Structures are given as structure tokens and as C-alpha cells.
Amino acid sequence: MTRAELADVSFRVLLIDDDLMELLLLEELLAQPAVDLVTFTDAAAAWTWLQQQPAPPHLTLLDLHLTGLDALTLLRWIRAQPIYNDMAVVLRSGLVSAEELRIIYEVGGNAIVDKQLFLTESGAQLQAIMTTYRRLRDAAGP
């Protein structure tokens, strides 16, 4: 893909949270013209969708404490596939143990953010992530 083609690509975000109310709130908070937001309440469904995409999203926001398929298993599956190496995965949690934190980074999580802080600062945080992505993309050249 050329630099010009990349410039036309919206910033795709995959958001996975099993709390429907929180998911709807985040959809509202993250809604921006340049953002293509794809949401799931089920990690297994998100994994199925992800494998069917021709290119991975730029960013995955993943609730750490999911029911059903857990976030750390999904993160392991993601990092086991080379196509997802450049996809940022940020986990969200209201509470994280030292052991969970160690595992998150060990299996390839890029960051973990506090759920409540993310709700109040989500627009600014997403904008910072998008700006960093665009700078890296531009530095890579055509």
C-alpha cells in the first residue's frame, strides 16, 4: 500500500467489552469521522471477525475481564499470528493484579489503562494514538 493509499484509510479500532452499556458509551465517546469503530461483546466472535479481515485494525481495545473467552487467551492468539504484529493492543481494566500485569506485557499487550480514566479521557487518548500512528506511517515513507 502506498503512502497516499494509507492516508485515505480510516483509523480502524476493534473494541471488545462484554458490558453492553460500557460498549455503547465507548462507541459514543470514540465516534470520530476518521475512526472506523468495530465492536463486539464476545471475544470469540471478535476473533472470528478478525481472522476474516484482509488487514488488521490499527488498534484493539480489549476489556481485561471478559466472560467466555478471556482477554489473555485472545491476546495470546493474536500475538501468535504474524499478521497482527503491528496491531496495538491496549487492555482496559478497573482492577489489575501484579501477576495479570506481568502476563499482559509478557504475552504482548502494548498498554493497560484504567477503565474509569479511559472513559473520561478516551477522546484525547485515541487522538494521541492516532497521531503516533500517522507519524510512524509517514516516517516509513511510501
Tab-separated table of N, CA and C in Angstrom, residues 1-116:
chain	number	residue	atom	x	y	z
A	1	MET	N	0.847	-1.172	0.000
A	1	MET	CA	0.000	0.000	0.000
A	1	MET	C	0.893	1.236	0.000
A	2	THR	N	0.565	2.197	-0.838
A	2	THR	CA	1.373	3.407	-0.930
A	2	THR	C	1.019	4.373	0.191
A	3	ARG	N	1.852	5.361	0.360
A	3	ARG	CA	1.618	6.372	1.381
A	3	ARG	C	0.285	7.094	1.145
A	4	ALA	N	-0.024	7.402	-0.119
A	4	ALA	CA	-1.283	8.066	-0.456
A	4	ALA	C	-2.477	7.172	-0.114
A	5	GLU	N	-2.357	5.877	-0.390
A	5	GLU	CA	-3.443	4.956	-0.061
A	5	GLU	C	-3.630	4.861	1.450
A	6	LEU	N	-2.519	4.839	2.185
A	6	LEU	CA	-2.608	4.793	3.647
A	6	LEU	C	-3.272	6.036	4.207
A	7	ALA	N	-3.023	7.186	3.585
A	7	ALA	CA	-3.603	8.438	4.061
A	7	ALA	C	-5.120	8.404	3.977
A	8	ASP	N	-5.664	7.643	3.012
A	8	ASP	CA	-7.104	7.567	2.839
A	8	ASP	C	-7.759	6.523	3.744
A	9	VAL	N	-6.968	5.697	4.371
A	9	VAL	CA	-7.514	4.661	5.228
A	9	VAL	C	-7.907	5.267	6.567
A	10	SER	N	-9.129	4.998	6.999
A	10	SER	CA	-9.524	5.483	8.312
A	10	SER	C	-8.787	4.673	9.377
A	11	PHE	N	-8.778	5.185	10.558
A	11	PHE	CA	-8.116	4.531	11.683
A	11	PHE	C	-9.103	3.525	12.248
A	12	ARG	N	-8.820	2.244	12.038
A	12	ARG	CA	-9.752	1.195	12.457
A	12	ARG	C	-9.435	0.746	13.875
A	13	VAL	N	-10.478	0.750	14.705
A	13	VAL	CA	-10.363	0.355	16.104
A	13	VAL	C	-11.323	-0.793	16.366
A	14	LEU	N	-10.784	-1.870	16.934
A	14	LEU	CA	-11.588	-3.005	17.370
A	14	LEU	C	-11.776	-2.863	18.876
A	15	LEU	N	-13.017	-2.803	19.314
A	15	LEU	CA	-13.346	-2.616	20.726
A	15	LEU	C	-14.099	-3.842	21.212
A	16	ILE	N	-13.565	-4.485	22.254
A	16	ILE	CA	-14.186	-5.697	22.800
A	16	ILE	C	-14.451	-5.493	24.282
A	17	ASP	N	-15.728	-5.545	24.644
A	17	ASP	CA	-16.124	-5.400	26.049
A	17	ASP	C	-17.434	-6.151	26.232
A	18	ASP	N	-17.522	-7.006	27.246
A	18	ASP	CA	-18.731	-7.799	27.447
A	18	ASP	C	-19.842	-7.035	28.155
A	19	ASP	N	-19.572	-5.829	28.593
A	19	ASP	CA	-20.581	-4.979	29.222
A	19	ASP	C	-21.196	-4.095	28.135
A	20	LEU	N	-22.402	-4.428	27.720
A	20	LEU	CA	-23.040	-3.731	26.606
A	20	LEU	C	-23.192	-2.237	26.871
A	21	MET	N	-23.542	-1.855	28.092
A	21	MET	CA	-23.709	-0.430	28.392
A	21	MET	C	-22.376	0.317	28.248
A	22	GLU	N	-21.316	-0.286	28.719
A	22	GLU	CA	-19.999	0.343	28.594
A	22	GLU	C	-19.574	0.409	27.127
A	23	LEU	N	-19.874	-0.629	26.394
A	23	LEU	CA	-19.555	-0.661	24.969
A	23	LEU	C	-20.280	0.464	24.226
A	24	LEU	N	-21.558	0.639	24.511
A	24	LEU	CA	-22.331	1.706	23.868
A	24	LEU	C	-21.798	3.082	24.242
A	25	LEU	N	-21.421	3.251	25.499
A	25	LEU	CA	-20.850	4.518	25.940
A	25	LEU	C	-19.531	4.791	25.222
A	26	LEU	N	-18.687	3.784	25.123
A	26	LEU	CA	-17.407	3.953	24.431
A	26	LEU	C	-17.607	4.230	22.942
A	27	GLU	N	-18.594	3.590	22.335
A	27	GLU	CA	-18.894	3.889	20.928
A	27	GLU	C	-19.189	5.375	20.762
A	28	GLU	N	-19.967	5.904	21.683
A	28	GLU	CA	-20.324	7.324	21.624
A	28	GLU	C	-19.092	8.209	21.847
A	29	LEU	N	-18.273	7.847	22.819
A	29	LEU	CA	-17.102	8.657	23.150
A	29	LEU	C	-16.021	8.610	22.068
A	30	LEU	N	-15.899	7.479	21.388
A	30	LEU	CA	-14.841	7.311	20.399
A	30	LEU	C	-15.270	7.671	18.978
A	31	ALA	N	-16.518	8.021	18.812
A	31	ALA	CA	-17.023	8.347	17.475
A	31	ALA	C	-16.318	9.594	16.932
A	32	GLN	N	-15.587	9.403	15.854
A	32	GLN	CA	-14.892	10.483	15.151
A	32	GLN	C	-14.955	10.153	13.665
A	33	PRO	N	-14.972	11.182	12.815
A	33	PRO	CA	-15.057	10.916	11.376
A	33	PRO	C	-13.935	10.014	10.844
A	34	ALA	N	-12.745	10.134	11.385
A	34	ALA	CA	-11.611	9.365	10.869
A	34	ALA	C	-11.483	7.984	11.510
A	35	VAL	N	-12.420	7.628	12.381
A	35	VAL	CA	-12.330	6.364	13.105
A	35	VAL	C	-13.398	5.392	12.613
A	36	ASP	N	-12.941	4.215	12.225
A	36	ASP	CA	-13.833	3.115	11.871
A	36	ASP	C	-13.855	2.190	13.083
A	37	LEU	N	-14.921	2.275	13.870
A	37	LEU	CA	-15.018	1.535	15.122
A	37	LEU	C	-15.843	0.270	14.920
A	38	VAL	N	-15.237	-0.883	15.265
A	38	VAL	CA	-15.899	-2.176	15.172
A	38	VAL	C	-15.993	-2.716	16.596
A	39	THR	N	-17.200	-3.104	17.015
A	39	THR	CA	-17.387	-3.504	18.405
A	39	THR	C	-17.922	-4.921	18.528
A	40	PHE	N	-17.521	-5.558	19.625
A	40	PHE	CA	-18.002	-6.898	19.962
A	40	PHE	C	-18.166	-7.005	21.465
A	41	THR	N	-19.191	-7.750	21.891
A	41	THR	CA	-19.345	-8.070	23.309
A	41	THR	C	-18.792	-9.459	23.613
A	42	ASP	N	-18.357	-10.161	22.586
A	42	ASP	CA	-17.885	-11.537	22.721
A	42	ASP	C	-16.509	-11.668	22.063
A	43	ALA	N	-15.520	-12.094	22.827
A	43	ALA	CA	-14.150	-12.195	22.306
A	43	ALA	C	-14.022	-13.252	21.219
A	44	ALA	N	-14.749	-14.351	21.340
A	44	ALA	CA	-14.668	-15.399	20.319
A	44	ALA	C	-15.211	-14.883	18.983
A	45	ALA	N	-16.294	-14.137	19.019
A	45	ALA	CA	-16.851	-13.553	17.795
A	45	ALA	C	-15.882	-12.530	17.207
A	46	ALA	N	-15.245	-11.765	18.071
A	46	ALA	CA	-14.258	-10.782	17.600
A	46	ALA	C	-13.085	-11.493	16.924
A	47	TRP	N	-12.638	-12.604	17.492
A	47	TRP	CA	-11.532	-13.374	16.912
A	47	TRP	C	-11.912	-13.906	15.531
A	48	THR	N	-13.133	-14.425	15.412
A	48	THR	CA	-13.615	-14.918	14.116
A	48	THR	C	-13.621	-13.783	13.089
A	49	TRP	N	-14.156	-12.633	13.486
A	49	TRP	CA	-14.193	-11.469	12.590
A	49	TRP	C	-12.776	-11.057	12.193
A	50	LEU	N	-11.887	-10.979	13.166
A	50	LEU	CA	-10.518	-10.526	12.932
A	50	LEU	C	-9.814	-11.403	11.894
A	51	GLN	N	-10.003	-12.700	11.982
A	51	GLN	CA	-9.363	-13.622	11.044
A	51	GLN	C	-9.901	-13.483	9.619
A	52	GLN	N	-11.070	-12.903	9.475
A	52	GLN	CA	-11.678	-12.746	8.156
A	52	GLN	C	-11.310	-11.420	7.482
A	53	GLN	N	-10.596	-10.560	8.190
A	53	GLN	CA	-10.271	-9.245	7.649
A	53	GLN	C	-9.006	-9.308	6.792
A	54	PRO	N	-8.981	-8.560	5.681
A	54	PRO	CA	-7.783	-8.553	4.838
A	54	PRO	C	-6.588	-7.864	5.509
A	55	ALA	N	-6.875	-6.960	6.437
A	55	ALA	CA	-5.811	-6.265	7.182
A	55	ALA	C	-6.306	-6.064	8.614
A	56	PRO	N	-5.406	-6.143	9.584
A	56	PRO	CA	-5.840	-5.979	10.975
A	56	PRO	C	-6.188	-4.521	11.284
A	57	PRO	N	-6.975	-4.314	12.324
A	57	PRO	CA	-7.227	-2.946	12.776
A	57	PRO	C	-5.915	-2.314	13.238
A	58	HIS	N	-5.898	-1.011	13.357
A	58	HIS	CA	-4.711	-0.318	13.867
A	58	HIS	C	-4.592	-0.492	15.373
A	59	LEU	N	-5.744	-0.594	16.025
A	59	LEU	CA	-5.778	-0.634	17.484
A	59	LEU	C	-6.886	-1.574	17.943
A	60	THR	N	-6.588	-2.364	18.965
A	60	THR	CA	-7.610	-3.160	19.637
A	60	THR	C	-7.673	-2.715	21.089
A	61	LEU	N	-8.872	-2.350	21.527
A	61	LEU	CA	-9.135	-2.023	22.927
A	61	LEU	C	-9.876	-3.212	23.508
A	62	LEU	N	-9.291	-3.828	24.504
A	62	LEU	CA	-9.757	-5.124	24.988
A	62	LEU	C	-9.985	-5.078	26.496
A	63	ASP	N	-11.214	-5.363	26.911
A	63	ASP	CA	-11.541	-5.457	28.331
A	63	ASP	C	-10.776	-6.642	28.915
A	64	LEU	N	-10.058	-6.429	29.980
A	64	LEU	CA	-9.248	-7.498	30.573
A	64	LEU	C	-10.110	-8.609	31.167
A	65	HIS	N	-11.225	-8.251	31.763
A	65	HIS	CA	-12.039	-9.234	32.478
A	65	HIS	C	-13.319	-9.532	31.702
A	66	LEU	N	-13.185	-10.375	30.695
A	66	LEU	CA	-14.308	-10.772	29.850
A	66	LEU	C	-14.919	-12.067	30.347
A	67	THR	N	-16.207	-12.239	30.084
A	67	THR	CA	-16.823	-13.554	30.311
A	67	THR	C	-16.628	-14.362	29.037
A	68	GLY	N	-16.676	-15.668	29.148
A	68	GLY	CA	-16.420	-16.517	27.979
A	68	GLY	C	-14.931	-16.574	27.713
A	69	LEU	N	-14.562	-16.417	26.453
A	69	LEU	CA	-13.146	-16.413	26.084
A	69	LEU	C	-12.464	-15.235	26.773
A	70	ASP	N	-11.441	-15.505	27.557
A	70	ASP	CA	-10.817	-14.431	28.325
A	70	ASP	C	-9.828	-13.623	27.479
A	71	ALA	N	-9.576	-12.429	27.930
A	71	ALA	CA	-8.748	-11.476	27.185
A	71	ALA	C	-7.315	-11.960	26.989
A	72	LEU	N	-6.735	-12.593	27.982
A	72	LEU	CA	-5.347	-13.032	27.854
A	72	LEU	C	-5.209	-14.165	26.840
A	73	THR	N	-6.212	-15.038	26.771
A	73	THR	CA	-6.194	-16.084	25.740
A	73	THR	C	-6.302	-15.449	24.361
A	74	LEU	N	-7.228	-14.500	24.207
A	74	LEU	CA	-7.363	-13.807	22.929
A	74	LEU	C	-6.068	-13.093	22.567
A	75	LEU	N	-5.449	-12.437	23.519
A	75	LEU	CA	-4.183	-11.743	23.262
A	75	LEU	C	-3.102	-12.739	22.817
A	76	ARG	N	-3.038	-13.896	23.436
A	76	ARG	CA	-2.076	-14.930	23.013
A	76	ARG	C	-2.343	-15.367	21.567
A	77	TRP	N	-3.610	-15.567	21.229
A	77	TRP	CA	-3.960	-15.966	19.867
A	77	TRP	C	-3.545	-14.878	18.872
A	78	ILE	N	-3.813	-13.634	19.224
A	78	ILE	CA	-3.457	-12.509	18.351
A	78	ILE	C	-1.950	-12.470	18.120
A	79	ARG	N	-1.184	-12.549	19.172
A	79	ARG	CA	0.272	-12.428	19.055
A	79	ARG	C	0.923	-13.657	18.423
A	80	ALA	N	0.198	-14.768	18.349
A	80	ALA	CA	0.740	-15.961	17.696
A	80	ALA	C	0.676	-15.848	16.174
A	81	GLN	N	-0.047	-14.872	15.669
A	81	GLN	CA	-0.203	-14.686	14.225
A	81	GLN	C	0.623	-13.484	13.766
A	82	PRO	N	1.620	-13.679	12.916
A	82	PRO	CA	2.495	-12.577	12.479
A	82	PRO	C	1.758	-11.398	11.841
A	83	ILE	N	0.612	-11.644	11.224
A	83	ILE	CA	-0.117	-10.544	10.578
A	83	ILE	C	-0.536	-9.468	11.588
A	84	TYR	N	-0.634	-9.832	12.863
A	84	TYR	CA	-1.086	-8.894	13.888
A	84	TYR	C	0.063	-8.245	14.667
A	85	ASN	N	1.300	-8.456	14.222
A	85	ASN	CA	2.448	-7.913	14.959
A	85	ASN	C	2.414	-6.402	15.120
A	86	ASP	N	1.900	-5.689	14.113
A	86	ASP	CA	1.888	-4.229	14.171
A	86	ASP	C	0.614	-3.655	14.771
A	87	MET	N	-0.324	-4.502	15.134
A	87	MET	CA	-1.574	-4.029	15.723
A	87	MET	C	-1.355	-3.752	17.207
A	88	ALA	N	-1.672	-2.547	17.622
A	88	ALA	CA	-1.571	-2.202	19.039
A	88	ALA	C	-2.749	-2.817	19.785
A	89	VAL	N	-2.448	-3.424	20.932
A	89	VAL	CA	-3.495	-3.988	21.783
A	89	VAL	C	-3.388	-3.328	23.149
A	90	VAL	N	-4.428	-2.571	23.486
A	90	VAL	CA	-4.492	-1.881	24.770
A	90	VAL	C	-5.598	-2.537	25.583
A	91	LEU	N	-5.248	-2.998	26.762
A	91	LEU	CA	-6.226	-3.628	27.635
A	91	LEU	C	-6.780	-2.583	28.591
A	92	ARG	N	-8.050	-2.777	28.954
A	92	ARG	CA	-8.737	-1.870	29.862
A	92	ARG	C	-9.197	-2.668	31.070
A	93	SER	N	-9.008	-2.104	32.258
A	93	SER	CA	-9.431	-2.795	33.465
A	93	SER	C	-9.662	-1.797	34.592
A	94	GLY	N	-10.616	-2.133	35.447
A	94	GLY	CA	-10.834	-1.339	36.646
A	94	GLY	C	-9.906	-1.785	37.759
A	95	LEU	N	-9.433	-3.001	37.651
A	95	LEU	CA	-8.559	-3.562	38.676
A	95	LEU	C	-7.668	-4.601	38.016
A	96	VAL	N	-6.376	-4.504	38.264
A	96	VAL	CA	-5.442	-5.464	37.680
A	96	VAL	C	-4.425	-5.864	38.752
A	97	SER	N	-4.183	-7.167	38.840
A	97	SER	CA	-3.208	-7.653	39.817
A	97	SER	C	-1.802	-7.544	39.230
A	98	ALA	N	-0.811	-7.617	40.080
A	98	ALA	CA	0.578	-7.575	39.626
A	98	ALA	C	0.867	-8.752	38.685
A	99	GLU	N	0.295	-9.897	38.986
A	99	GLU	CA	0.500	-11.077	38.137
A	99	GLU	C	-0.142	-10.867	36.761
A	100	GLU	N	-1.367	-10.327	36.736
A	100	GLU	CA	-2.017	-10.046	35.456
A	100	GLU	C	-1.204	-9.035	34.645
A	101	LEU	N	-0.707	-8.027	35.304
A	101	LEU	CA	0.089	-7.010	34.628
A	101	LEU	C	1.339	-7.628	34.000
A	102	ARG	N	2.007	-8.491	34.736
A	102	ARG	CA	3.189	-9.179	34.215
A	102	ARG	C	2.827	-10.002	32.979
A	103	ILE	N	1.732	-10.741	33.068
A	103	ILE	CA	1.315	-11.596	31.954
A	103	ILE	C	0.915	-10.766	30.738
A	104	ILE	N	0.210	-9.675	30.961
A	104	ILE	CA	-0.229	-8.806	29.857
A	104	ILE	C	0.965	-8.399	29.004
A	105	TYR	N	2.008	-7.915	29.640
A	105	TYR	CA	3.177	-7.474	28.882
A	105	TYR	C	3.979	-8.655	28.337
A	106	GLU	N	3.991	-9.749	29.062
A	106	GLU	CA	4.716	-10.940	28.620
A	106	GLU	C	4.123	-11.520	27.337
A	107	VAL	N	2.803	-11.503	27.216
A	107	VAL	CA	2.172	-12.097	26.036
A	107	VAL	C	1.923	-11.082	24.914
A	108	GLY	N	2.321	-9.829	25.127
A	108	GLY	CA	2.283	-8.885	24.011
A	108	GLY	C	1.312	-7.735	24.087
A	109	GLY	N	0.744	-7.487	25.247
A	109	GLY	CA	-0.088	-6.293	25.386
A	109	GLY	C	0.788	-5.049	25.280
A	110	ASN	N	0.292	-4.019	24.622
A	110	ASN	CA	1.076	-2.791	24.470
A	110	ASN	C	0.905	-1.843	25.634
A	111	ALA	N	-0.270	-1.885	26.270
A	111	ALA	CA	-0.531	-0.997	27.402
A	111	ALA	C	-1.773	-1.483	28.123
A	112	ILE	N	-1.937	-0.991	29.331
A	112	ILE	CA	-3.176	-1.216	30.068
A	112	ILE	C	-3.602	0.128	30.631
A	113	VAL	N	-4.901	0.405	30.510
A	113	VAL	CA	-5.425	1.672	31.004
A	113	VAL	C	-6.563	1.403	31.976
A	114	ASP	N	-6.724	2.314	32.905
A	114	ASP	CA	-7.808	2.251	33.866
A	114	ASP	C	-9.128	2.552	33.158
A	115	LYS	N	-10.138	1.716	33.380
A	115	LYS	CA	-11.416	1.889	32.696
A	115	LYS	C	-12.043	3.253	32.965
A	116	GLN	N	-12.064	3.673	34.213
A	116	GLN	CA	-12.712	4.947	34.533
A	116	GLN	C	-11.951	6.129	33.942
